[in-house]
mmCIF file of C-alpha atoms in Angstrom:
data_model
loop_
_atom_site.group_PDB
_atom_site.id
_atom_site.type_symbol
_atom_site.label_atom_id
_atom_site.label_comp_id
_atom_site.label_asym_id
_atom_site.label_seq_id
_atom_site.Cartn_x
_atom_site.Cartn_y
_atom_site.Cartn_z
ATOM 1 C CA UNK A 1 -16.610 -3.899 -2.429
ATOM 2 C CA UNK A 2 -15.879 -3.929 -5.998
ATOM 3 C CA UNK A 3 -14.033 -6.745 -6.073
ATOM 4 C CA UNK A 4 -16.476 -8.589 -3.757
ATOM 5 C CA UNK A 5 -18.972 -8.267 -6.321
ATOM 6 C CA UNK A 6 -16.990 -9.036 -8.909
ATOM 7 C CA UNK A 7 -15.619 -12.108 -7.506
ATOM 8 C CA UNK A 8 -19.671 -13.547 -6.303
ATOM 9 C CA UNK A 9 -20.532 -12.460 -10.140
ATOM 10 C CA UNK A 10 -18.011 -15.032 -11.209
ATOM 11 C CA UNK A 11 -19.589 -17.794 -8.206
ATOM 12 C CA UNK A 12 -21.666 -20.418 -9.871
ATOM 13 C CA UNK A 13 -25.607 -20.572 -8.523
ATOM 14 C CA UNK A 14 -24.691 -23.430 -5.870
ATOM 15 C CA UNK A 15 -21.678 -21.971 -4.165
ATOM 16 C CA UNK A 16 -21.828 -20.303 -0.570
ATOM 17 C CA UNK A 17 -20.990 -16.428 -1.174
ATOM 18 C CA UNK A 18 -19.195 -15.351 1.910
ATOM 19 C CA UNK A 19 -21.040 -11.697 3.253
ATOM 20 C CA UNK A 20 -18.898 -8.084 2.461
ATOM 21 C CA UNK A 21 -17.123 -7.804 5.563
ATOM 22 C CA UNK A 22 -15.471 -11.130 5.309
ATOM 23 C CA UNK A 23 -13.664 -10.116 2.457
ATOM 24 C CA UNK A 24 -12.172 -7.189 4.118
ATOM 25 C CA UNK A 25 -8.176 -6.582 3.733
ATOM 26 C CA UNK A 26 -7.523 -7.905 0.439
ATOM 27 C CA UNK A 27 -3.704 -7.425 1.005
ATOM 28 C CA UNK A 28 -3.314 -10.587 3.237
ATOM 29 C CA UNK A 29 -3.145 -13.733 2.350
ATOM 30 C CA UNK A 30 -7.048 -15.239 1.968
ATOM 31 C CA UNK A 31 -8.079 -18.074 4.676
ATOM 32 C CA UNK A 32 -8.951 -19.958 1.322
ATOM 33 C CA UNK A 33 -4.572 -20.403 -0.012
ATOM 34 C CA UNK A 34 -4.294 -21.450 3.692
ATOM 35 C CA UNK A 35 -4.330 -25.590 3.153
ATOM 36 C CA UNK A 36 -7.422 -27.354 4.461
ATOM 37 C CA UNK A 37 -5.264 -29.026 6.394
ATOM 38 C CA UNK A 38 -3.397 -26.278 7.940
ATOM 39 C CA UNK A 39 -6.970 -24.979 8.755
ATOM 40 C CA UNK A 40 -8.659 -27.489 10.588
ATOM 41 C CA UNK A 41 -4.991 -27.566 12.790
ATOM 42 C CA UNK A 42 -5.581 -23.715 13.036
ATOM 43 C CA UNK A 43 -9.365 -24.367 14.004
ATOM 44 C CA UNK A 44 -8.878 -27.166 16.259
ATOM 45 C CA UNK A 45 -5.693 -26.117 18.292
ATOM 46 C CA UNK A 46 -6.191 -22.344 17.774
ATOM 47 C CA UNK A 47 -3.433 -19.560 18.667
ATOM 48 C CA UNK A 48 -2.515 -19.952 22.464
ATOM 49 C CA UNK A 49 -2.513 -17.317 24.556
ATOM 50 C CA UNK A 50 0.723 -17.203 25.728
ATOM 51 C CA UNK A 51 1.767 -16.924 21.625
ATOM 52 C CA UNK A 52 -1.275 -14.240 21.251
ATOM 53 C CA UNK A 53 0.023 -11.665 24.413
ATOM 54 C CA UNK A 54 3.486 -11.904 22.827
ATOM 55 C CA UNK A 55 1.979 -11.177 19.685
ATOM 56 C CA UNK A 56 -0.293 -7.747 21.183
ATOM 57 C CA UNK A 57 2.781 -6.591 23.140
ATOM 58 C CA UNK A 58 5.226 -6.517 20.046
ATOM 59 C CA UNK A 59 2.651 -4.705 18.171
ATOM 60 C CA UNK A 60 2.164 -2.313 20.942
ATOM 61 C CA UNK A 61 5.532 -1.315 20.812
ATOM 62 C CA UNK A 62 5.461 -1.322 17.109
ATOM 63 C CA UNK A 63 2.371 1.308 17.422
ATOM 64 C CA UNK A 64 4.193 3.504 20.122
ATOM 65 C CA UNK A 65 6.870 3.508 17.855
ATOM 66 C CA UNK A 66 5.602 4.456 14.825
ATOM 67 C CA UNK A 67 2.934 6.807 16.461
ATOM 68 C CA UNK A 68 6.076 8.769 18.172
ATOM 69 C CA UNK A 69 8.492 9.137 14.446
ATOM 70 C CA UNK A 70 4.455 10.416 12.924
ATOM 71 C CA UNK A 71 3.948 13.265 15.880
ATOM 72 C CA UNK A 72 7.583 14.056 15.644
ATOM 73 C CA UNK A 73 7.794 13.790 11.839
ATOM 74 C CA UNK A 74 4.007 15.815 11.479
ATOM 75 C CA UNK A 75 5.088 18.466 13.100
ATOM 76 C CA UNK A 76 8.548 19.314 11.276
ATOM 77 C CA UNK A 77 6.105 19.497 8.532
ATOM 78 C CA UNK A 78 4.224 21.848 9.645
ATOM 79 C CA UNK A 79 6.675 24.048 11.572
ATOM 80 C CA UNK A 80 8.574 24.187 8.609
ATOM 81 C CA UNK A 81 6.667 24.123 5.541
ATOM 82 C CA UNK A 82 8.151 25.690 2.530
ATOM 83 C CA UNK A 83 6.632 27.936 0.037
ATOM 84 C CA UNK A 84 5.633 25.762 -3.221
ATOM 85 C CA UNK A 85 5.769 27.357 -6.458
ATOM 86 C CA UNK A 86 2.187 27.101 -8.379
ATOM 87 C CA UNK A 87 4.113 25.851 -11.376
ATOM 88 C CA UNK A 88 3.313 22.095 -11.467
ATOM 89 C CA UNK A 89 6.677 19.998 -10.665
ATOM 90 C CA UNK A 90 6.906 18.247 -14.089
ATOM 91 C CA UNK A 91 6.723 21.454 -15.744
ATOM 92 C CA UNK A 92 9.619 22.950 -13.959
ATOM 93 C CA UNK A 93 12.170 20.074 -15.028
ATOM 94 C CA UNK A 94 11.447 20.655 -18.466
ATOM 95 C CA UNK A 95 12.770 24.385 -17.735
ATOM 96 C CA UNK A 96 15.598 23.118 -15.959
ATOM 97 C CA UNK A 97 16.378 21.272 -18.972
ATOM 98 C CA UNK A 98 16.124 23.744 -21.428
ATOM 99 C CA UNK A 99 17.161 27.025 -19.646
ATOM 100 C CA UNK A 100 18.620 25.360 -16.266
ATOM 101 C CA UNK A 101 16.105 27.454 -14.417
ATOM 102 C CA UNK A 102 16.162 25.915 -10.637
ATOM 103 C CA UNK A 103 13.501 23.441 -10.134
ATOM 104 C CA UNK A 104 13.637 23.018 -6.789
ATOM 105 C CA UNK A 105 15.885 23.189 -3.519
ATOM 106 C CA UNK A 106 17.545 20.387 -1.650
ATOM 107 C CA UNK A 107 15.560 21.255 1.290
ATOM 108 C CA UNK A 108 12.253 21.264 -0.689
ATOM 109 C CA UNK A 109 13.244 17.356 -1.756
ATOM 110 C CA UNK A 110 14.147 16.519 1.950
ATOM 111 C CA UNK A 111 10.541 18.101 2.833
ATOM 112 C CA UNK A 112 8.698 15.835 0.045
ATOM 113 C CA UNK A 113 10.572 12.580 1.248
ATOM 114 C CA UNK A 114 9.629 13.468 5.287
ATOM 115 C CA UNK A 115 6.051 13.994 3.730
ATOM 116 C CA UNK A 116 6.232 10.643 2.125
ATOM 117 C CA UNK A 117 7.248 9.276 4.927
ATOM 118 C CA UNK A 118 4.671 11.009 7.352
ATOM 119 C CA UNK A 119 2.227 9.035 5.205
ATOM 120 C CA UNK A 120 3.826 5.444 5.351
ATOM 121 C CA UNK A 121 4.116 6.329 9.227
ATOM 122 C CA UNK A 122 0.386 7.243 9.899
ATOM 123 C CA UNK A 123 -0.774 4.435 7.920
ATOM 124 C CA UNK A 124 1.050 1.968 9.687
ATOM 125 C CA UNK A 125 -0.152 2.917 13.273
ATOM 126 C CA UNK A 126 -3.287 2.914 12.321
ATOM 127 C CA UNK A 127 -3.297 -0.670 10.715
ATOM 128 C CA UNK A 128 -1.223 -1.688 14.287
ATOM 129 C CA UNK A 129 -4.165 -0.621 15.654
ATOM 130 C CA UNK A 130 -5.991 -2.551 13.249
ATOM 131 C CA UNK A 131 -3.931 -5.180 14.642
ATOM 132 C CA UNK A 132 -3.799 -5.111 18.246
ATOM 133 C CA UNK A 133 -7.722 -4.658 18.172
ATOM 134 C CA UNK A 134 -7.956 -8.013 16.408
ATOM 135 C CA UNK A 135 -5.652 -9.193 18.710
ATOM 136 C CA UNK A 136 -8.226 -8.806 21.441
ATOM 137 C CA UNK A 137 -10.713 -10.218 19.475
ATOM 138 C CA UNK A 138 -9.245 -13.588 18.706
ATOM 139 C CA UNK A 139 -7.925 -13.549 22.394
ATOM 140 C CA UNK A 140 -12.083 -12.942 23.698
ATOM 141 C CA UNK A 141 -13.052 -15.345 20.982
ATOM 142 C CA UNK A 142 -11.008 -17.962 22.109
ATOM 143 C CA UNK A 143 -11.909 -17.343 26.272
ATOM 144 C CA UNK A 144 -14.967 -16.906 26.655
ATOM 145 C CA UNK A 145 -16.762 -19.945 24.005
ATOM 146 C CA UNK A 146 -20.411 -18.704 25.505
ATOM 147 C CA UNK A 147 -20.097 -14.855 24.570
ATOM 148 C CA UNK A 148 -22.825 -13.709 22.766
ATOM 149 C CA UNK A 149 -20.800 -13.173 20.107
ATOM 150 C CA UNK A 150 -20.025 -16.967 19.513
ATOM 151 C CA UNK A 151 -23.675 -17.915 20.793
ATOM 152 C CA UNK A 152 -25.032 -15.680 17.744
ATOM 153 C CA UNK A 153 -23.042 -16.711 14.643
ATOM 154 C CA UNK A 154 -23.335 -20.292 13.222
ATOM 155 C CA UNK A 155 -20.091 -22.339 13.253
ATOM 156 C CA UNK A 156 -19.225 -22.035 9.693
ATOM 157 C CA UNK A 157 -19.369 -18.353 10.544
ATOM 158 C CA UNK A 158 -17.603 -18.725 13.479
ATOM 159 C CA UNK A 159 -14.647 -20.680 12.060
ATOM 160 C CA UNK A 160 -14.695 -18.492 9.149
ATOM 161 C CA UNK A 161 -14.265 -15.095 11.280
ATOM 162 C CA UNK A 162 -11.402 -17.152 13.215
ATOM 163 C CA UNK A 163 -10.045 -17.834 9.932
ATOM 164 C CA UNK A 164 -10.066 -14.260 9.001
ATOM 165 C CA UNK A 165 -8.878 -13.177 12.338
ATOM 166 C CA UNK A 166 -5.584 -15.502 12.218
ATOM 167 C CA UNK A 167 -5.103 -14.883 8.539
ATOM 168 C CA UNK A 168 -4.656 -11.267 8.949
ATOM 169 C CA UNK A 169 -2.617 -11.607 12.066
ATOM 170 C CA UNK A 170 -0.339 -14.148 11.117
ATOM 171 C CA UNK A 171 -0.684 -14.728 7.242
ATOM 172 C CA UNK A 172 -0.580 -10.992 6.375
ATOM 173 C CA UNK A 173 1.940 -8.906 4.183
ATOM 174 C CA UNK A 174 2.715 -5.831 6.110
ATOM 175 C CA UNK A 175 0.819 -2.861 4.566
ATOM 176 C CA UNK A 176 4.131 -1.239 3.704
ATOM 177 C CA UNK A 177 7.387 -3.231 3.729
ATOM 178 C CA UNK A 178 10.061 -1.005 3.972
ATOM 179 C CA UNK A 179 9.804 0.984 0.818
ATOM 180 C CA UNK A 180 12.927 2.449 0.939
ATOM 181 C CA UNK A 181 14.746 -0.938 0.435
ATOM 182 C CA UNK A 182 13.462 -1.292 -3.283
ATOM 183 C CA UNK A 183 15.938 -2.806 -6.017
ATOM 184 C CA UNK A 184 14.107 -1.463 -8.425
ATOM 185 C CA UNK A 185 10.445 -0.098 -9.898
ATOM 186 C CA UNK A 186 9.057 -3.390 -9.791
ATOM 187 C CA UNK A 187 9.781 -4.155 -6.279
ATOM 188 C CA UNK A 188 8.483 -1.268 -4.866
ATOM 189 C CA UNK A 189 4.959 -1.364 -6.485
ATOM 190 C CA UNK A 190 4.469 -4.808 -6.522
ATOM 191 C CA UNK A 191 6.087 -6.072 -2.813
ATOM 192 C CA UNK A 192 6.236 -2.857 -0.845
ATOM 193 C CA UNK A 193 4.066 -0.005 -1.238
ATOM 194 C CA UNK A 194 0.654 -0.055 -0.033
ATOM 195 C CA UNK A 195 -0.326 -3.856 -0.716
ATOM 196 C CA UNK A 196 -3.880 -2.922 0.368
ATOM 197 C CA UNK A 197 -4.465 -0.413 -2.470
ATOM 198 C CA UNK A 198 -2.589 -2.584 -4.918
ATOM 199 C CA UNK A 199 -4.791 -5.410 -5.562
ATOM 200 C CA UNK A 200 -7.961 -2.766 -5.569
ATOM 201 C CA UNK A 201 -5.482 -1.457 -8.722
ATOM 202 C CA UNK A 202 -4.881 -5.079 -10.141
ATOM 203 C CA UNK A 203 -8.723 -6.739 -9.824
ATOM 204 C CA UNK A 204 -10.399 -2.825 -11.782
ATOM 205 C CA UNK A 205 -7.449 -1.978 -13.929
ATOM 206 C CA UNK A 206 -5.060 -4.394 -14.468
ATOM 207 C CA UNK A 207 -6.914 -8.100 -14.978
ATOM 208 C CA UNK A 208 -9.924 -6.224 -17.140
ATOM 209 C CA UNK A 209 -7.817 -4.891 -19.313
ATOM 210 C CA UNK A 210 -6.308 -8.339 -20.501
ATOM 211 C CA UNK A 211 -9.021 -10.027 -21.882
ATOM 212 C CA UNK A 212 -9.045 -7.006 -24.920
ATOM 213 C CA UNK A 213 -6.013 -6.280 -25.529
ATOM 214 C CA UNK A 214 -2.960 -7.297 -28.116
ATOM 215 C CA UNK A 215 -1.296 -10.560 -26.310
ATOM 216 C CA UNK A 216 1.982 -9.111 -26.654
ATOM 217 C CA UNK A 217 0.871 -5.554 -25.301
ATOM 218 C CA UNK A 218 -1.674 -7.188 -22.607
ATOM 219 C CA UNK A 219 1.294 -6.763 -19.392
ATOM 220 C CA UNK A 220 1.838 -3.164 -20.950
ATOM 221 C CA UNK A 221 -1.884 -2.293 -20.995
ATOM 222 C CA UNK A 222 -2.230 -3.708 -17.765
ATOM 223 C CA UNK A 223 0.284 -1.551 -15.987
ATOM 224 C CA UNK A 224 -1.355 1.460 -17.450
ATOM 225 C CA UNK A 225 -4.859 0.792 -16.434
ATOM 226 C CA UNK A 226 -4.093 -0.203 -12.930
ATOM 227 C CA UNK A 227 -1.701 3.484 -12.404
ATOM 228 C CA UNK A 228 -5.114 5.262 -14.710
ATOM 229 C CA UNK A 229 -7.073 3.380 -11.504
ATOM 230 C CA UNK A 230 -4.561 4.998 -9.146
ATOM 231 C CA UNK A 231 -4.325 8.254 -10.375
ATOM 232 C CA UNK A 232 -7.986 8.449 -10.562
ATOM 233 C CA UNK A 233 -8.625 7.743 -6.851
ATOM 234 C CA UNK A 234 -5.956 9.814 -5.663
ATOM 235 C CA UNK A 235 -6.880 12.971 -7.700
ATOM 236 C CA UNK A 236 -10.614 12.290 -6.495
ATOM 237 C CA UNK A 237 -9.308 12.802 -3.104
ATOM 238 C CA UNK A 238 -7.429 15.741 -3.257
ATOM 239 C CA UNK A 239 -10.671 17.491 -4.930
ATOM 240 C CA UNK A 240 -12.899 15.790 -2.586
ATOM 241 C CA UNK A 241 -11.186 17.221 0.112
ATOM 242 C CA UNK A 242 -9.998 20.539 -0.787
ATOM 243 C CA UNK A 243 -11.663 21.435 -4.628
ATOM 244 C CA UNK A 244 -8.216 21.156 -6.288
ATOM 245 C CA UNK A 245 -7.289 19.848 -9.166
ATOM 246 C CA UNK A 246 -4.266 19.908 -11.284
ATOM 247 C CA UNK A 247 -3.543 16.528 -12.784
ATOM 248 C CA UNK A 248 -0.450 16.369 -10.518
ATOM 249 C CA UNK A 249 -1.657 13.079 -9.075
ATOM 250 C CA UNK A 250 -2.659 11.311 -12.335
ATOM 251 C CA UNK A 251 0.509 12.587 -14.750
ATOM 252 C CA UNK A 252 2.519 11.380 -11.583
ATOM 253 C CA UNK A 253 1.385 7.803 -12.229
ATOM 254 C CA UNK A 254 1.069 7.453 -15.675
ATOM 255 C CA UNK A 255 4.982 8.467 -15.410
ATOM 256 C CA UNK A 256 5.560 5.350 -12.680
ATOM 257 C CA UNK A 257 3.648 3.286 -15.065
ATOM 258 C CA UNK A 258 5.769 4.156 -18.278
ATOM 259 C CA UNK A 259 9.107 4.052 -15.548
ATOM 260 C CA UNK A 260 7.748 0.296 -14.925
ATOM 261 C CA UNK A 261 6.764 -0.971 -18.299
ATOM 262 C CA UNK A 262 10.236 0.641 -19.786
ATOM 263 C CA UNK A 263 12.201 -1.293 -16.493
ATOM 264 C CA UNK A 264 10.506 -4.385 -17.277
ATOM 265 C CA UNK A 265 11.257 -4.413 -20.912
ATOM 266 C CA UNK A 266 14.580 -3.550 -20.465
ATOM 267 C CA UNK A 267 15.328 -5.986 -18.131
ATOM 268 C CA UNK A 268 13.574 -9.019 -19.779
ATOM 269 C CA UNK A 269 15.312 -8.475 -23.345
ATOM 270 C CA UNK A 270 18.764 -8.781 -21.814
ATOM 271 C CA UNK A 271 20.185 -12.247 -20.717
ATOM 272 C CA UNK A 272 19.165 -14.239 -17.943
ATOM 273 C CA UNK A 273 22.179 -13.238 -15.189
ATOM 274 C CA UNK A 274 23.369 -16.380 -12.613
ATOM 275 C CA UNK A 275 21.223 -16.481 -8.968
ATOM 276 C CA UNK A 276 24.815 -15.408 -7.542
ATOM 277 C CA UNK A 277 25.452 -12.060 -9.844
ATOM 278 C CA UNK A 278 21.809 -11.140 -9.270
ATOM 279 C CA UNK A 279 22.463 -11.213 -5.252
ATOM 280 C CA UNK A 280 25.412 -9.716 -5.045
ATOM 281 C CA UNK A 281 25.855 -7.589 -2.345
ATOM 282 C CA UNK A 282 27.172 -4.326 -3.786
ATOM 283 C CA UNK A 283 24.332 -4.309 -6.563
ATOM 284 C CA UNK A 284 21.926 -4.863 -4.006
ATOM 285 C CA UNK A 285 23.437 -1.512 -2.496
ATOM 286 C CA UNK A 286 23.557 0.255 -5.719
ATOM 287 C CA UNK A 287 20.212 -0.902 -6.958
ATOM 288 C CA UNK A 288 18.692 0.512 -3.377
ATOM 289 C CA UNK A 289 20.737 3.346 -3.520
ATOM 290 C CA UNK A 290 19.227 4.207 -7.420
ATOM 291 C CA UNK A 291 15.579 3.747 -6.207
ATOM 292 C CA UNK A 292 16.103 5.998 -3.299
ATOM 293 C CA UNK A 293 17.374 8.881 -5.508
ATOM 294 C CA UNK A 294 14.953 8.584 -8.160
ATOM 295 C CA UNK A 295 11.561 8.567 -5.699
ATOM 296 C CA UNK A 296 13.689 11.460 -4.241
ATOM 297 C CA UNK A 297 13.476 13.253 -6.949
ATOM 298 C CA UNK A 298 9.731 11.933 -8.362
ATOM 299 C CA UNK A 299 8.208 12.318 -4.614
ATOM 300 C CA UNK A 300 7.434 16.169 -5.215
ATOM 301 C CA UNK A 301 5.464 15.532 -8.377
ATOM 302 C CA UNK A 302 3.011 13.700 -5.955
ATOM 303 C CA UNK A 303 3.552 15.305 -2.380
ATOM 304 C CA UNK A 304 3.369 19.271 -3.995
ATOM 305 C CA UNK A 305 -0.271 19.406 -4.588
ATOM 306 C CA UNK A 306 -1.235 18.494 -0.779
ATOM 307 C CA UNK A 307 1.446 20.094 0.419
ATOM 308 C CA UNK A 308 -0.191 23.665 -1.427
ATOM 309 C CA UNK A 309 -3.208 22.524 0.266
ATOM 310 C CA UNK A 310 -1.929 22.375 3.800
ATOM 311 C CA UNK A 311 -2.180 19.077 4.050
ATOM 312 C CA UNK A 312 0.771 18.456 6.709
ATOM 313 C CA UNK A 313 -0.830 18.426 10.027
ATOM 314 C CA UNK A 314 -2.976 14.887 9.301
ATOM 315 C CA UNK A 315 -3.384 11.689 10.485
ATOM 316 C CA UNK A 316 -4.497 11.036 6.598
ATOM 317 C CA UNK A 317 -3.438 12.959 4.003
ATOM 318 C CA UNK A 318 -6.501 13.549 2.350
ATOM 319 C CA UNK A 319 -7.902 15.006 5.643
ATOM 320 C CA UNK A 320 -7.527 18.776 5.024
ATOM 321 C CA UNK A 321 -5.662 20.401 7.979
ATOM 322 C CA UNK A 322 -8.108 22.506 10.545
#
C-alpha cells in the first residue's frame, strides 16, 4: 500500500489512479511494460482454454509437489529440533575465533538450511495457490461474458483486471527462483529471493535514500536502507508474534548488506572479464558452490531466533507453533 500511495502522490491531477487492489503483486511484471500492442492482442484474442487447463494442471502438480517436500520437510523439523544455545550466533563466531570455542554442529547447520528451505517451500504453495485460483478466474472470466462479475465492472476495469490476471500468470517472476543456484550475493537478492518483498525494500529504502545522499555513496546508502527496511519488518514479526527480540534479524541484514556492497565494489574495480570467461562452466560451479557454503553458514544467524521460539511446525514462519 505504501508504494501505491507513493506512486498516485507522484500522478499529476488529470491522470486515472488505478484502485489498491490493482496494484497487488508488485514482483511481476506490471500490465503497463506489457506493449500496447501486445495488450490489445492479449485483450482481443485472450488466453485459450486449451493453453489455460494446461497451464492449471502444471501448477497443480507444482502445488502437490511442493506441498508434499513442506509436510515432509515440517515435520523433520519438528521431530528433530535441536537445542539452541541463547548466545546469539554472531557472538559465538567471534569466540570461535579467538578461543576456537565450537560454534555450532554440522547437524545444527543442516537443521538451519532444511528451515530455510521449509520457508521457500511453504511460500511457494501458497503463491501456486495464488496461481491456480487465478487460473479459474481468467478461465470464468473468459466463459461466461454475462457473469455478474463482468456485468458489474466497466470495461476499462474489466480489461484492466484481465490485464492483471494474465500479467501475473504469464508475465510473472517466480516468487523464489531457485535460490540455491546463486553465483554470487548479488544474484541471490536481486533475481532470486523473495521478489515480492524486494521491491517493498527498493520503493521505502533503497530509491528514498538517493535523492540525499553523496553521488558516489548513493548505491552504498541504498543497499543499507533497503536491508535497515528488511531487518525492520522481520524483527517486527518475530516480536509481534512471540514478544522476542534480540536484534538477530536486523544485525543479520545489515551483515548481507555490507557482504553486497563489499561484492559489488570488489567486483566493479577489477577489469571487465570476456562474455566467454564469465560463463564458463566450472566457475559457474564454483561460484554456486561458494554461495551455497556461505548462506550455510549465515542461515543460523537468521533461522536461530524462530527456531528458540518454536517456530517449526508453520505454514508461515511468523505463525507461532500451537
Amino acid at each position: 500500500m505504501f508504494i501505491w500511495l507513493k506512486s498516485s502522490l507522484k500522478r499529476n491531477d488529470n491522470a486515472t489512479v488505478k484502485p489498491f487492489i490493482w496494484s497487488l503483486f508488485h514482483w511481476r511484471l506490471k500490465e503497463g511494460q506489457i506493449q500496447i500492442a501486445k495488450q490489445q492482442d492479449l485483450l482481443e484474442q485472450g488466453i485459450s482454454q486449451d493453453e489455460l487447463n494446461l497451464y492449471i494442471n502444471y501448477h497443480y502438480k507444482k502445488c502437490f509437489f511442493y506441498l508434499i517436500i513442506y509436510i515432509s520437510c515440517a515435520q523433520f523439523l519438528q521431530s528433530f529440533a535441536p537445542d539452541v544455545s541463547d548466545i546469539p550466533y554472531p557472538i559465538r563466531v567471534i569466540k570461535f575465533v579467538y578461543d576456537g570455542t565450537p560454534f555450532i554442529s554440522l547437524f545444527e547447520l543442516f537443521y538451519c538450511y532444511i528451515y530455510a528451505s521449509v520457508i521457500c517451500f511453504s511460500m511457494i504453495y501458497i503463491y501456486e495457490v495464488t496461481l491456480i485460483v487465478s487460473s479459474y478466474l481468467l478461465s470464468y472470466i473468459y466463459s461466461t461474458p454475462n457473469s455478474l462479475l463482468c456485468t458489474k465492472l466497466t470495461k476499462d476495469q474489466l480489461d484492466s483486471f484481465k490485464l492483471w490476471l494474465i500479467s501475473l500468470l504469464f508475465y510473472s517472476k517466480p516468487i523464489y527462483n531457485q535460490p540455491y543456484l546463486s553465483k554470487n550475493p548479488n544474484d541471490f537478492w536481486n533475481n532470486r529471493w523473495h521478489q515480492c518483498l524486494k521491491v517493498l525494500f527498493v520503493e521505502l529504502g533503497y530509491k528514498p535514500i538517493l535523492s540525499f545522499s553523496p553521488f558516489k555513496l548513493q548505491k552504498s546508502f541504498g543497499v543499507l536502507a533497503a536491508f535497515t527496511v528488511s531487518g525492520i519488518l522481520h524483527e517486527y514479526l518475530l516480536y509481534s508474534s512471540n514478544r522476542y527480540l534480540t536484534l538477530e534479524q536486523f544485525t543479520f541484514f545489515w551483515f548481507q548488506a555490507i557482504v553486497l556492497i563489499i561484492w559489488d565494489f570488489t567486483m566493479n574495480s577489477k577489469e571487465e572479464k570476456t562474455k566467454e570467461d564469465q560463463e564458463h562452466v566450472l566457475k559457474k560451479i564454483r561460484n554456486i558452490l561458494f554461495m551455497n557454503i556461505f548462506a550455510i553458514f549465515t542461515i543460523p544467524w537468521f533461522m536461530e531466533p524462530y527456531i528458540r521460539c518454536e517456530h517449526y511446525n508453520t505454514v508461515m514462519h511468523f505463525v507461532k507453533k500451537n
